[in-house]
Amino acid sequence: MTIRSSLLRFPAVRAAVGLAVGFGAAAVTFLAVDRYGTDVDAELRVVVQEDLDHDGYCATIREGGRALRVADDAEGWRCGGFVNGMWSPVALDFEALCVWQFGTSALPRENTADGAFSTVCIVPG
């Protein structure tokens, strides 16, 4: 009796061989990832960009726009400017600022625990 005929004749043997092959392949995969890593590591590398242009961004969303700090933390930034002749400050949108200044893949991240200048823009590498 050949191996092939045994596999076709006895479902339990076929199941056991399938499980052995599956677990063997999983073990080899886990060992390879553990030893050599994955491409996910490359996605974790980031490039921190230079200082943010708060005023430049605010000028694009408000007439005569300027960046203002109303508190000494990242949440304290406002874009002030005129809307229909009225001075109208709004919270600064750091996601939009990063995209405006560094491109569509840029994201805001907190660089330090607190402070008005704690937010930086990163570009995933």
Short mmCIF file of N, CA, C and O in Angstrom, two decimals, residues 2 7 15 21 27 30 34 41-42 47 52-56 74 81 96 105-109 113 115 118 120:
data_model
loop_
_atom_site.label_atom_id
_atom_site.label_comp_id
_atom_site.label_asym_id
_atom_site.label_seq_id
_atom_site.Cartn_x
_atom_site.Cartn_y
_atom_site.Cartn_z
N THR A 2 0.62 2.19 -0.89
CA THR A 2 1.42 3.41 -0.98
C THR A 2 0.89 4.47 -0.03
O THR A 2 -0.21 4.35 0.51
N LEU A 7 -3.62 7.72 2.32
CA LEU A 7 -4.26 9.01 2.56
C LEU A 7 -5.68 9.04 2.00
O LEU A 7 -6.58 9.63 2.59
N ALA A 15 -6.16 13.56 7.83
CA ALA A 15 -6.29 14.69 8.76
C ALA A 15 -5.01 14.89 9.57
O ALA A 15 -4.55 16.02 9.78
N VAL A 21 1.52 18.98 8.62
CA VAL A 21 2.06 19.92 7.63
C VAL A 21 1.73 21.36 8.03
O VAL A 21 2.58 22.25 7.97
N ALA A 27 5.31 26.72 12.39
CA ALA A 27 6.54 26.79 13.19
C ALA A 27 7.68 27.41 12.39
O ALA A 27 8.42 28.26 12.91
N PHE A 30 7.00 31.20 12.16
CA PHE A 30 7.29 31.90 13.41
C PHE A 30 8.79 32.03 13.64
O PHE A 30 9.28 33.08 14.06
N ASP A 34 10.79 35.57 13.78
CA ASP A 34 11.55 35.86 14.99
C ASP A 34 13.02 36.15 14.67
O ASP A 34 13.61 37.07 15.23
N ASP A 41 8.56 46.49 10.57
CA ASP A 41 9.56 47.32 11.22
C ASP A 41 9.84 48.58 10.40
O ASP A 41 10.04 49.65 10.95
N ALA A 42 9.84 48.47 9.07
CA ALA A 42 10.10 49.62 8.21
C ALA A 42 8.98 50.64 8.32
O ALA A 42 9.21 51.84 8.25
N VAL A 47 10.06 59.99 10.08
CA VAL A 47 10.91 61.15 9.93
C VAL A 47 10.19 62.32 10.59
O VAL A 47 9.06 62.65 10.22
N LEU A 52 6.88 73.62 12.88
CA LEU A 52 5.61 73.84 12.20
C LEU A 52 5.42 75.32 11.86
O LEU A 52 5.80 76.20 12.63
N ASP A 53 4.82 75.59 10.72
CA ASP A 53 4.52 76.95 10.27
C ASP A 53 3.07 77.28 10.64
O ASP A 53 2.18 77.27 9.80
N HIS A 54 2.85 77.55 11.93
CA HIS A 54 1.51 77.83 12.43
C HIS A 54 0.88 79.03 11.70
O HIS A 54 -0.26 78.96 11.24
N ASP A 55 1.64 80.12 11.60
CA ASP A 55 1.12 81.33 10.95
C ASP A 55 0.81 81.10 9.48
O ASP A 55 -0.22 81.56 8.97
N GLY A 56 1.69 80.41 8.77
CA GLY A 56 1.47 80.15 7.35
C GLY A 56 0.20 79.36 7.11
O GLY A 56 -0.58 79.66 6.20
N ALA A 74 -0.53 72.13 23.78
CA ALA A 74 -0.83 71.89 22.37
C ALA A 74 -2.28 72.23 22.03
O ALA A 74 -2.59 72.62 20.91
N GLY A 81 -8.50 85.09 12.60
CA GLY A 81 -8.59 85.81 11.34
C GLY A 81 -10.00 86.32 11.14
O GLY A 81 -10.88 86.10 11.97
N ALA A 96 -4.56 68.91 9.62
CA ALA A 96 -4.58 69.69 8.38
C ALA A 96 -3.29 70.49 8.21
O ALA A 96 -2.78 70.62 7.10
N SER A 105 0.89 62.30 3.56
CA SER A 105 1.21 61.20 4.49
C SER A 105 1.65 61.71 5.86
O SER A 105 1.88 60.91 6.77
N ALA A 106 1.76 63.01 6.05
CA ALA A 106 2.21 63.58 7.32
C ALA A 106 1.12 63.47 8.38
O ALA A 106 -0.05 63.65 8.10
N LEU A 107 1.56 63.19 9.61
CA LEU A 107 0.65 63.02 10.74
C LEU A 107 1.17 63.79 11.95
O LEU A 107 2.37 63.84 12.17
N PRO A 108 0.28 64.36 12.76
CA PRO A 108 0.74 65.03 13.98
C PRO A 108 1.00 64.03 15.10
O PRO A 108 0.30 63.03 15.21
N ARG A 109 2.03 64.28 15.88
CA ARG A 109 2.34 63.45 17.05
C ARG A 109 2.84 64.35 18.16
O ARG A 109 3.51 65.35 17.91
N ALA A 113 5.82 65.64 26.71
CA ALA A 113 4.65 65.44 27.57
C ALA A 113 3.67 66.60 27.51
O ALA A 113 2.47 66.40 27.51
N GLY A 115 3.34 71.24 26.77
CA GLY A 115 3.95 72.45 26.23
C GLY A 115 3.33 72.83 24.91
O GLY A 115 2.82 71.98 24.17
N SER A 118 4.79 71.10 21.69
CA SER A 118 5.02 69.65 21.83
C SER A 118 4.60 68.87 20.60
O SER A 118 5.04 67.74 20.41
N VAL A 120 4.60 67.73 16.79
CA VAL A 120 5.44 67.71 15.60
C VAL A 120 4.71 66.94 14.52
O VAL A 120 3.75 66.23 14.79
#
